[in-house]
Short mmCIF file of the C-alpha atoms (twelve columns), coordinates in Angstrom:
data_MODEL
# 
_entry.id   MODEL 
# 
loop_
_atom_site.group_PDB 
_atom_site.id 
_atom_site.type_symbol 
_atom_site.label_atom_id 
_atom_site.label_alt_id 
_atom_site.label_comp_id 
_atom_site.label_asym_id 
_atom_site.label_seq_id 
_atom_site.Cartn_x 
_atom_site.Cartn_y 
_atom_site.Cartn_z 
_atom_site.pdbx_PDB_model_num 
ATOM 1   C CA . MET A 1   -76.923 -53.777 8.256  1 
ATOM 2   C CA . GLY A 2   -73.468 -54.294 6.983  1 
ATOM 3   C CA . GLY A 3   -73.841 -51.081 5.440  1 
ATOM 4   C CA . GLY A 4   -74.318 -49.138 8.195  1 
ATOM 5   C CA . GLY A 5   -71.667 -50.829 10.221 1 
ATOM 6   C CA . PHE A 6   -69.431 -49.594 7.485  1 
ATOM 7   C CA . PHE A 7   -70.087 -46.129 7.424  1 
ATOM 8   C CA . ASP A 8   -70.017 -46.073 11.009 1 
ATOM 9   C CA . ARG A 9   -66.631 -47.253 11.239 1 
ATOM 10  C CA . ALA A 10  -65.838 -44.961 8.437  1 
ATOM 11  C CA . ALA A 11  -67.363 -41.914 10.789 1 
ATOM 12  C CA . ALA A 12  -65.447 -42.949 13.886 1 
ATOM 13  C CA . TYR A 13  -62.109 -43.366 11.855 1 
ATOM 14  C CA . GLY A 14  -62.963 -39.567 10.915 1 
ATOM 15  C CA . GLU A 15  -63.710 -38.792 13.898 1 
ATOM 16  C CA . ARG A 16  -60.508 -40.096 15.388 1 
ATOM 17  C CA . SER A 17  -58.152 -38.582 12.183 1 
ATOM 18  C CA . ALA A 18  -59.993 -35.166 12.991 1 
ATOM 19  C CA . ALA A 19  -59.456 -35.807 17.113 1 
ATOM 20  C CA . ARG A 20  -55.864 -36.954 16.440 1 
ATOM 21  C CA . GLU A 21  -55.239 -33.838 13.982 1 
ATOM 22  C CA . ARG A 22  -56.730 -31.524 16.445 1 
ATOM 23  C CA . ARG A 23  -54.406 -33.146 19.137 1 
ATOM 24  C CA . TRP A 24  -51.606 -32.055 16.758 1 
ATOM 25  C CA . LEU A 25  -52.530 -28.847 16.157 1 
ATOM 26  C CA . LEU A 26  -52.740 -27.996 19.917 1 
ATOM 27  C CA . VAL A 27  -49.055 -29.723 20.564 1 
ATOM 28  C CA . ALA A 28  -47.851 -27.647 17.635 1 
ATOM 29  C CA . ARG A 29  -49.526 -24.446 18.847 1 
ATOM 30  C CA . ALA A 30  -47.852 -24.956 22.285 1 
ATOM 31  C CA . LEU A 31  -44.498 -26.133 20.939 1 
ATOM 32  C CA . ARG A 32  -44.022 -23.127 18.309 1 
ATOM 33  C CA . TRP A 33  -42.678 -20.448 20.989 1 
ATOM 34  C CA . PRO A 34  -40.272 -22.649 23.239 1 
ATOM 35  C CA . VAL A 35  -39.108 -24.509 19.762 1 
ATOM 36  C CA . LEU A 36  -38.366 -21.270 18.249 1 
ATOM 37  C CA . GLY A 37  -36.676 -19.680 21.616 1 
ATOM 38  C CA . VAL A 38  -34.598 -22.562 21.456 1 
ATOM 39  C CA . ALA A 39  -33.808 -22.347 17.884 1 
ATOM 40  C CA . VAL A 40  -32.675 -18.850 18.612 1 
ATOM 41  C CA . VAL A 41  -30.583 -19.534 21.735 1 
ATOM 42  C CA . VAL A 42  -28.696 -22.341 19.605 1 
ATOM 43  C CA . GLY A 43  -28.373 -20.083 16.541 1 
ATOM 44  C CA . LEU A 44  -26.665 -17.171 18.724 1 
ATOM 45  C CA . VAL A 45  -24.217 -19.842 20.496 1 
ATOM 46  C CA . ALA A 46  -23.500 -21.822 17.347 1 
ATOM 47  C CA . TRP A 47  -23.208 -18.077 15.644 1 
ATOM 48  C CA . TRP A 48  -20.492 -17.242 18.181 1 
ATOM 49  C CA . LEU A 49  -18.498 -20.746 18.230 1 
ATOM 50  C CA . SER A 50  -18.608 -20.432 14.694 1 
ATOM 51  C CA . ASP A 51  -16.519 -17.299 14.733 1 
ATOM 52  C CA . TRP A 52  -19.207 -15.077 13.933 1 
ATOM 53  C CA . GLN A 53  -20.214 -16.356 10.129 1 
ATOM 54  C CA . MET A 54  -22.402 -14.600 7.817  1 
ATOM 55  C CA . TRP A 55  -23.261 -17.082 5.031  1 
ATOM 56  C CA . PRO A 56  -25.584 -19.026 7.143  1 
ATOM 57  C CA . TRP A 57  -27.827 -16.331 8.058  1 
ATOM 58  C CA . LEU A 58  -28.326 -15.038 4.496  1 
ATOM 59  C CA . GLY A 59  -28.646 -19.227 3.826  1 
ATOM 60  C CA . GLY A 60  -31.522 -18.326 6.295  1 
ATOM 61  C CA . LEU A 61  -32.769 -15.236 5.036  1 
ATOM 62  C CA . GLY A 62  -33.258 -17.000 1.518  1 
ATOM 63  C CA . ALA A 63  -35.347 -19.532 2.756  1 
ATOM 64  C CA . VAL A 64  -37.719 -17.428 4.561  1 
ATOM 65  C CA . LEU A 65  -38.185 -15.493 1.167  1 
ATOM 66  C CA . LEU A 66  -38.786 -18.809 -0.209 1 
ATOM 67  C CA . LEU A 67  -41.259 -19.966 2.168  1 
ATOM 68  C CA . GLY A 68  -43.255 -16.880 1.960  1 
ATOM 69  C CA . LEU A 69  -43.286 -16.697 -1.997 1 
ATOM 70  C CA . THR A 70  -44.842 -20.496 -2.216 1 
ATOM 71  C CA . GLY A 71  -47.007 -19.667 0.730  1 
ATOM 72  C CA . THR A 72  -45.831 -22.687 3.064  1 
ATOM 73  C CA . ALA A 73  -44.998 -19.576 5.846  1 
ATOM 74  C CA . ARG A 74  -48.919 -18.636 5.606  1 
ATOM 75  C CA . ARG A 75  -49.991 -22.177 5.859  1 
ATOM 76  C CA . VAL A 76  -47.246 -23.027 9.147  1 
ATOM 77  C CA . GLY A 77  -47.623 -19.684 10.844 1 
ATOM 78  C CA . LEU A 78  -44.500 -17.608 11.381 1 
ATOM 79  C CA . ALA A 79  -43.266 -19.002 14.659 1 
ATOM 80  C CA . TRP A 80  -42.947 -21.994 12.754 1 
ATOM 81  C CA . THR A 81  -41.357 -20.837 9.534  1 
ATOM 82  C CA . LEU A 82  -39.009 -18.691 11.321 1 
ATOM 83  C CA . ALA A 83  -38.254 -21.808 13.877 1 
ATOM 84  C CA . VAL A 84  -37.431 -24.469 11.120 1 
ATOM 85  C CA . THR A 85  -35.420 -21.717 8.906  1 
ATOM 86  C CA . LEU A 86  -33.063 -21.266 11.911 1 
ATOM 87  C CA . ALA A 87  -32.798 -24.666 12.690 1 
ATOM 88  C CA . VAL A 88  -31.090 -24.804 9.048  1 
ATOM 89  C CA . VAL A 89  -29.021 -21.942 10.005 1 
ATOM 90  C CA . ASP A 90  -28.233 -23.718 13.286 1 
ATOM 91  C CA . VAL A 91  -27.280 -26.875 11.658 1 
ATOM 92  C CA . TRP A 92  -25.095 -25.052 9.078  1 
ATOM 93  C CA . LEU A 93  -23.638 -22.662 11.509 1 
ATOM 94  C CA . LEU A 94  -22.836 -25.832 13.628 1 
ATOM 95  C CA . THR A 95  -20.628 -27.075 10.778 1 
ATOM 96  C CA . TYR A 96  -17.919 -24.272 11.129 1 
ATOM 97  C CA . VAL A 97  -17.168 -25.787 14.931 1 
ATOM 98  C CA . GLU A 98  -16.226 -28.862 16.729 1 
ATOM 99  C CA . PRO A 99  -18.138 -31.685 16.584 1 
ATOM 100 C CA . TRP A 100 -17.701 -32.099 20.450 1 
ATOM 101 C CA . TRP A 101 -19.874 -29.089 20.723 1 
ATOM 102 C CA . TRP A 102 -22.293 -30.975 18.887 1 
ATOM 103 C CA . LEU A 103 -22.176 -33.585 21.210 1 
ATOM 104 C CA . LEU A 104 -22.040 -30.775 24.400 1 
ATOM 105 C CA . LEU A 105 -25.312 -29.607 22.439 1 
ATOM 106 C CA . VAL A 106 -27.259 -33.199 22.353 1 
ATOM 107 C CA . GLY A 107 -25.899 -33.941 25.935 1 
ATOM 108 C CA . VAL A 108 -27.438 -30.790 27.467 1 
ATOM 109 C CA . ALA A 109 -30.772 -31.581 25.194 1 
ATOM 110 C CA . VAL A 110 -30.792 -35.176 26.594 1 
ATOM 111 C CA . LEU A 111 -29.829 -34.454 30.169 1 
ATOM 112 C CA . GLY A 112 -32.555 -31.239 30.440 1 
ATOM 113 C CA . ALA A 113 -35.292 -33.853 28.807 1 
ATOM 114 C CA . GLY A 114 -33.897 -36.304 31.821 1 
ATOM 115 C CA . VAL A 115 -34.467 -33.586 34.302 1 
ATOM 116 C CA . VAL A 116 -37.528 -32.127 33.165 1 
ATOM 117 C CA . ALA A 117 -39.083 -36.125 33.097 1 
ATOM 118 C CA . ALA A 118 -37.665 -36.899 36.636 1 
ATOM 119 C CA . VAL A 119 -39.017 -33.307 38.072 1 
ATOM 120 C CA . ARG A 120 -42.730 -33.595 35.861 1 
ATOM 121 C CA . LEU A 121 -42.931 -37.335 36.669 1 
ATOM 122 C CA . ARG A 122 -41.252 -37.960 40.102 1 
ATOM 123 C CA . LEU A 123 -39.588 -41.127 38.531 1 
ATOM 124 C CA . ARG A 124 -43.384 -42.983 39.524 1 
ATOM 125 C CA . GLU A 125 -43.133 -43.353 35.493 1 
ATOM 126 C CA . ARG A 126 -40.876 -44.563 33.297 1 
ATOM 127 C CA . ARG A 127 -38.379 -44.861 35.446 1 
ATOM 128 C CA . ALA A 128 -35.876 -46.445 33.838 1 
ATOM 129 C CA . GLN A 129 -36.228 -44.211 30.225 1 
ATOM 130 C CA . THR A 130 -35.646 -41.505 32.857 1 
ATOM 131 C CA . VAL A 131 -32.448 -42.213 35.185 1 
ATOM 132 C CA . ALA A 132 -31.076 -43.208 31.404 1 
ATOM 133 C CA . ALA A 133 -31.980 -40.099 29.617 1 
ATOM 134 C CA . VAL A 134 -29.793 -38.262 32.952 1 
ATOM 135 C CA . VAL A 135 -26.997 -40.703 33.248 1 
ATOM 136 C CA . VAL A 136 -26.563 -40.653 29.332 1 
ATOM 137 C CA . GLY A 137 -26.862 -36.931 29.068 1 
ATOM 138 C CA . VAL A 138 -24.057 -36.170 32.010 1 
ATOM 139 C CA . VAL A 139 -21.930 -38.697 30.235 1 
ATOM 140 C CA . LEU A 140 -21.931 -36.624 26.899 1 
ATOM 141 C CA . VAL A 141 -21.887 -33.507 28.421 1 
ATOM 142 C CA . VAL A 142 -18.738 -34.933 30.367 1 
ATOM 143 C CA . LEU A 143 -17.224 -36.303 27.504 1 
ATOM 144 C CA . SER A 144 -18.033 -33.445 25.658 1 
ATOM 145 C CA . VAL A 145 -16.454 -30.965 27.839 1 
ATOM 146 C CA . VAL A 146 -13.147 -33.028 28.776 1 
ATOM 147 C CA . MET A 147 -12.542 -33.079 24.568 1 
ATOM 148 C CA . LEU A 148 -12.993 -29.354 24.179 1 
ATOM 149 C CA . ALA A 149 -10.675 -28.751 26.949 1 
ATOM 150 C CA . VAL A 150 -7.846  -31.133 25.298 1 
ATOM 151 C CA . ASN A 151 -8.425  -29.665 22.115 1 
ATOM 152 C CA . ALA A 152 -8.199  -26.433 23.342 1 
ATOM 153 C CA . ALA A 153 -4.995  -27.272 25.553 1 
ATOM 154 C CA . GLU A 154 -3.537  -28.640 22.598 1 
ATOM 155 C CA . ARG A 155 -4.260  -25.332 20.083 1 
ATOM 156 C CA . ASP A 156 -2.984  -23.257 22.888 1 
ATOM 157 C CA . ARG A 157 0.569   -25.810 23.075 1 
ATOM 158 C CA . GLN A 158 0.577   -25.021 18.779 1 
ATOM 159 C CA . ALA A 159 0.202   -21.330 18.949 1 
ATOM 160 C CA . GLN A 160 2.800   -21.589 21.715 1 
ATOM 161 C CA . ALA A 161 5.266   -23.373 19.840 1 
ATOM 162 C CA . VAL A 162 4.875   -20.921 16.875 1 
ATOM 163 C CA . LEU A 163 5.354   -17.892 19.249 1 
ATOM 164 C CA . ASP A 164 8.358   -19.817 20.578 1 
ATOM 165 C CA . GLN A 165 9.466   -20.379 16.884 1 
ATOM 166 C CA . GLU A 166 8.711   -17.093 16.149 1 
ATOM 167 C CA . HIS A 167 10.535  -15.603 18.663 1 
ATOM 168 C CA . GLN A 168 13.904  -17.651 17.794 1 
ATOM 169 C CA . ASN A 169 13.988  -16.807 14.320 1 
ATOM 170 C CA . ALA A 170 13.532  -12.929 15.381 1 
ATOM 171 C CA . VAL A 171 16.730  -13.589 18.287 1 
ATOM 172 C CA . ALA A 172 18.551  -15.396 15.499 1 
ATOM 173 C CA . ARG A 173 18.520  -12.616 13.544 1 
ATOM 174 C CA . ILE A 174 20.066  -9.647  15.601 1 
ATOM 175 C CA . LEU A 175 22.348  -12.079 16.697 1 
ATOM 176 C CA . PRO A 176 26.071  -11.672 15.487 1 
ATOM 177 C CA . ARG A 177 26.830  -13.187 12.171 1 
ATOM 178 C CA . THR A 178 30.527  -14.366 12.883 1 
ATOM 179 C CA . PRO A 179 32.875  -14.893 15.546 1 
ATOM 180 C CA . ALA A 180 34.953  -11.490 14.179 1 
ATOM 181 C CA . SER A 181 31.569  -9.338  14.904 1 
ATOM 182 C CA . MET A 182 30.942  -11.446 18.064 1 
ATOM 183 C CA . VAL A 183 34.012  -10.403 19.603 1 
ATOM 184 C CA . ASP A 184 33.911  -6.809  18.340 1 
ATOM 185 C CA . LEU A 185 30.308  -6.129  19.533 1 
ATOM 186 C CA . LEU A 186 31.207  -7.770  23.216 1 
ATOM 187 C CA . ALA A 187 34.359  -5.327  23.125 1 
ATOM 188 C CA . GLU A 188 32.391  -2.444  22.244 1 
ATOM 189 C CA . LYS A 189 29.909  -3.351  24.932 1 
ATOM 190 C CA . ILE A 190 32.421  -4.068  27.281 1 
ATOM 191 C CA . ALA A 191 34.217  -0.708  26.787 1 
ATOM 192 C CA . PHE A 192 31.340  1.648   27.256 1 
ATOM 193 C CA . PRO A 193 28.846  -0.094  29.737 1 
ATOM 194 C CA . THR A 194 26.434  1.316   29.656 1 
ATOM 195 C CA . PRO A 195 22.635  -0.433  30.912 1 
ATOM 196 C CA . ASP A 196 21.592  -1.226  27.335 1 
ATOM 197 C CA . ALA A 197 25.078  -2.411  26.400 1 
ATOM 198 C CA . VAL A 198 25.361  -4.771  29.633 1 
ATOM 199 C CA . ALA A 199 22.108  -6.347  28.462 1 
ATOM 200 C CA . THR A 200 22.572  -6.558  25.080 1 
ATOM 201 C CA . ALA A 201 26.232  -8.564  25.699 1 
ATOM 202 C CA . CYS A 202 24.382  -10.678 28.220 1 
ATOM 203 C CA . PHE A 203 22.207  -11.340 25.329 1 
ATOM 204 C CA . TYR A 204 24.383  -12.775 23.421 1 
ATOM 205 C CA . PHE A 205 25.212  -15.597 26.339 1 
ATOM 206 C CA . ALA A 206 23.091  -18.446 26.535 1 
ATOM 207 C CA . PRO A 207 21.996  -18.859 30.048 1 
ATOM 208 C CA . PRO A 208 24.622  -21.906 30.925 1 
ATOM 209 C CA . ALA A 209 27.212  -19.333 28.991 1 
ATOM 210 C CA . GLN A 210 26.391  -16.761 31.079 1 
ATOM 211 C CA . ALA A 211 26.458  -18.473 34.428 1 
ATOM 212 C CA . GLN A 212 29.834  -19.873 33.332 1 
ATOM 213 C CA . LEU A 213 31.015  -16.247 32.660 1 
ATOM 214 C CA . ALA A 214 29.490  -15.403 36.249 1 
ATOM 215 C CA . ARG A 215 31.520  -17.939 38.122 1 
ATOM 216 C CA . SER A 216 34.804  -16.927 35.930 1 
ATOM 217 C CA . ARG A 217 34.853  -13.485 37.469 1 
ATOM 218 C CA . GLY A 218 33.403  -14.664 40.654 1 
ATOM 219 C CA . VAL A 219 30.193  -12.475 40.595 1 
ATOM 220 C CA . ALA A 220 26.659  -13.162 40.947 1 
ATOM 221 C CA . ASP A 221 25.193  -12.972 37.292 1 
ATOM 222 C CA . CYS A 222 25.810  -11.869 34.010 1 
ATOM 223 C CA . PRO A 223 25.748  -8.261  34.112 1 
ATOM 224 C CA . ALA A 224 27.611  -8.067  37.056 1 
ATOM 225 C CA . ALA A 225 30.433  -10.323 34.744 1 
ATOM 226 C CA . ILE A 226 30.500  -7.758  32.329 1 
ATOM 227 C CA . ARG A 227 30.890  -5.018  33.960 1 
ATOM 228 C CA . SER A 228 33.680  -6.566  36.066 1 
ATOM 229 C CA . LEU A 229 35.118  -6.921  32.616 1 
ATOM 230 C CA . ALA A 230 34.531  -3.074  31.931 1 
ATOM 231 C CA . ALA A 231 36.469  -2.254  34.730 1 
ATOM 232 C CA . LEU A 232 39.721  -3.325  33.344 1 
ATOM 233 C CA . VAL A 233 39.461  -1.272  30.004 1 
ATOM 234 C CA . SER A 234 42.006  1.335   30.577 1 
ATOM 235 C CA . ALA A 235 41.683  2.985   26.974 1 
ATOM 236 C CA . ALA A 236 38.046  2.211   25.443 1 
ATOM 237 C CA . GLY A 237 38.958  3.809   22.097 1 
ATOM 238 C CA . ASP A 238 41.997  1.516   21.421 1 
ATOM 239 C CA . TYR A 239 40.072  -1.167  22.779 1 
ATOM 240 C CA . VAL A 240 37.157  -1.127  20.223 1 
ATOM 241 C CA . ASN A 241 38.564  0.299   16.905 1 
ATOM 242 C CA . ASN A 242 42.064  -1.872  17.094 1 
ATOM 243 C CA . LEU A 243 41.122  -5.181  18.301 1 
ATOM 244 C CA . TRP A 244 41.923  -7.504  16.222 1 
ATOM 245 C CA . LEU A 245 41.139  -11.520 16.032 1 
ATOM 246 C CA . PRO A 246 43.770  -13.579 14.288 1 
ATOM 247 C CA . GLY A 247 41.672  -15.755 11.566 1 
ATOM 248 C CA . GLN A 248 43.603  -18.875 13.297 1 
ATOM 249 C CA . ALA A 249 41.700  -18.152 16.072 1 
ATOM 250 C CA . THR A 250 38.576  -19.601 14.993 1 
ATOM 251 C CA . GLN A 251 38.160  -23.500 14.555 1 
ATOM 252 C CA . ASP A 252 35.436  -25.661 13.733 1 
ATOM 253 C CA . GLY A 253 34.047  -27.608 16.650 1 
ATOM 254 C CA . PRO A 254 31.710  -30.704 17.591 1 
ATOM 255 C CA . GLY A 255 28.242  -30.469 16.660 1 
ATOM 256 C CA . GLY A 256 28.391  -28.058 14.139 1 
ATOM 257 C CA . THR A 257 29.734  -25.522 16.494 1 
ATOM 258 C CA . LEU A 258 32.392  -23.037 16.224 1 
ATOM 259 C CA . LEU A 259 35.337  -22.272 18.940 1 
ATOM 260 C CA . VAL A 260 36.471  -19.257 18.956 1 
ATOM 261 C CA . ASP A 261 40.035  -18.140 20.546 1 
ATOM 262 C CA . ALA A 262 39.314  -14.451 22.208 1 
ATOM 263 C CA . CYS A 263 42.536  -15.058 24.606 1 
ATOM 264 C CA . HIS A 264 45.183  -13.604 22.271 1 
ATOM 265 C CA . LEU A 265 43.176  -10.585 20.577 1 
ATOM 266 C CA . THR A 266 45.940  -7.952  19.663 1 
ATOM 267 C CA . PHE A 267 45.585  -4.075  19.767 1 
ATOM 268 C CA . ASP A 268 48.873  -3.151  17.312 1 
ATOM 269 C CA . ARG A 269 46.716  -2.039  14.171 1 
ATOM 270 C CA . LEU A 270 49.124  -0.125  11.636 1 
ATOM 271 C CA . THR A 271 46.403  3.110   11.657 1 
ATOM 272 C CA . ASP A 272 47.028  3.346   15.586 1 
ATOM 273 C CA . ASP A 273 48.699  6.608   16.395 1 
ATOM 274 C CA . THR A 274 48.822  6.154   20.213 1 
ATOM 275 C CA . PRO A 275 49.046  2.520   20.796 1 
ATOM 276 C CA . HIS A 276 47.971  0.758   23.793 1 
ATOM 277 C CA . PRO A 277 49.181  -3.064  24.276 1 
ATOM 278 C CA . ASN A 278 46.535  -3.783  26.690 1 
ATOM 279 C CA . PRO A 279 43.858  -1.251  26.490 1 
ATOM 280 C CA . GLY A 280 41.346  -4.116  27.915 1 
ATOM 281 C CA . PRO A 281 40.728  -7.663  28.971 1 
ATOM 282 C CA . GLN A 282 40.895  -10.999 26.575 1 
ATOM 283 C CA . LEU A 283 37.318  -12.348 26.276 1 
ATOM 284 C CA . GLY A 284 37.885  -16.130 26.940 1 
ATOM 285 C CA . LEU A 285 37.218  -19.166 24.655 1 
ATOM 286 C CA . LEU A 286 33.723  -18.867 23.275 1 
ATOM 287 C CA . THR A 287 32.128  -21.627 21.556 1 
ATOM 288 C CA . LEU A 288 29.562  -20.372 19.152 1 
ATOM 289 C CA . GLN A 289 26.280  -22.168 18.121 1 
ATOM 290 C CA . GLN A 290 24.679  -20.939 14.776 1 
ATOM 291 C CA . GLN A 291 20.717  -20.249 15.428 1 
ATOM 292 C CA . GLN A 292 18.329  -21.113 12.409 1 
ATOM 293 C CA . GLY A 293 20.729  -20.853 10.312 1 
ATOM 294 C CA . GLN A 294 21.463  -17.064 11.144 1 
ATOM 295 C CA . GLY A 295 23.436  -15.272 13.801 1 
ATOM 296 C CA . HIS A 296 25.211  -17.010 16.376 1 
ATOM 297 C CA . LEU A 297 25.010  -17.690 20.270 1 
ATOM 298 C CA . ILE A 298 27.623  -17.980 22.908 1 
ATOM 299 C CA . VAL A 299 26.760  -21.585 24.522 1 
ATOM 300 C CA . VAL A 300 29.710  -22.549 26.286 1 
ATOM 301 C CA . TYR A 301 32.537  -19.765 28.230 1 
ATOM 302 C CA . GLN A 302 35.417  -20.704 29.449 1 
ATOM 303 C CA . PRO A 303 38.000  -17.854 31.041 1 
ATOM 304 C CA . CYS A 304 41.371  -17.552 29.775 1 
ATOM 305 C CA . ARG A 305 44.208  -19.672 31.200 1 
# 
């Protein structure tokens, strides 16, 4: 009697185990292609986010070969072999991207599961769990999207700061290095006021100094001011070639600036065989500020008194 009961229980246990195994096989068979599809989609997205890293895919290929050589692939089937391998590749690829992308994927998965449950169950069963899944999914998605946007904005700001710094360095390299070269170049641009020369002359002035120059000449902008100075040149060759800035015309100013008195320029070099006492205008009082340890920019302009 007792022996029969034992064997009956053993047989029943065996039947239940076999039934569970059959159910798991059915579930595995039903899920293999959806899981593989999700793994492929996640892999492609993660590959894009990782800036097309190749090492994870090579590692996945090695894993497939290993599973094939050990016979595991034959036992679990092609679909699950590829799905598991792709899952490993996905995780590897995601190590190259921001953690917020991980959170976004988790949020999408949780939200999707909640929506599917709500549609399938119509909130008749497991209502609290379904609502919680939807709420958690929405929170995760919103939080990750916001943080990704914040990080992207910060990267853009840093990239713009680098570009601005490079621009400032490039500008500093082409500005005049000394007060004398600044005065000589301004005189040259004023003496021969081609459109490029006028633009270059204004380039030597910071925006506030450009406005000060324009006001001093009673014109609208810096190019018009340069052209108004050019109209005062009577002998362009003498104005450019015989200009002389006295050494005492340059003094140290506040904040590391240089104060250049270009109101007492002379044009009486000994080599001048056709002297013109005043071949062109005096330039004004210039305050120069060195840029990035290289060239100088006119930051303040005052007309001659």
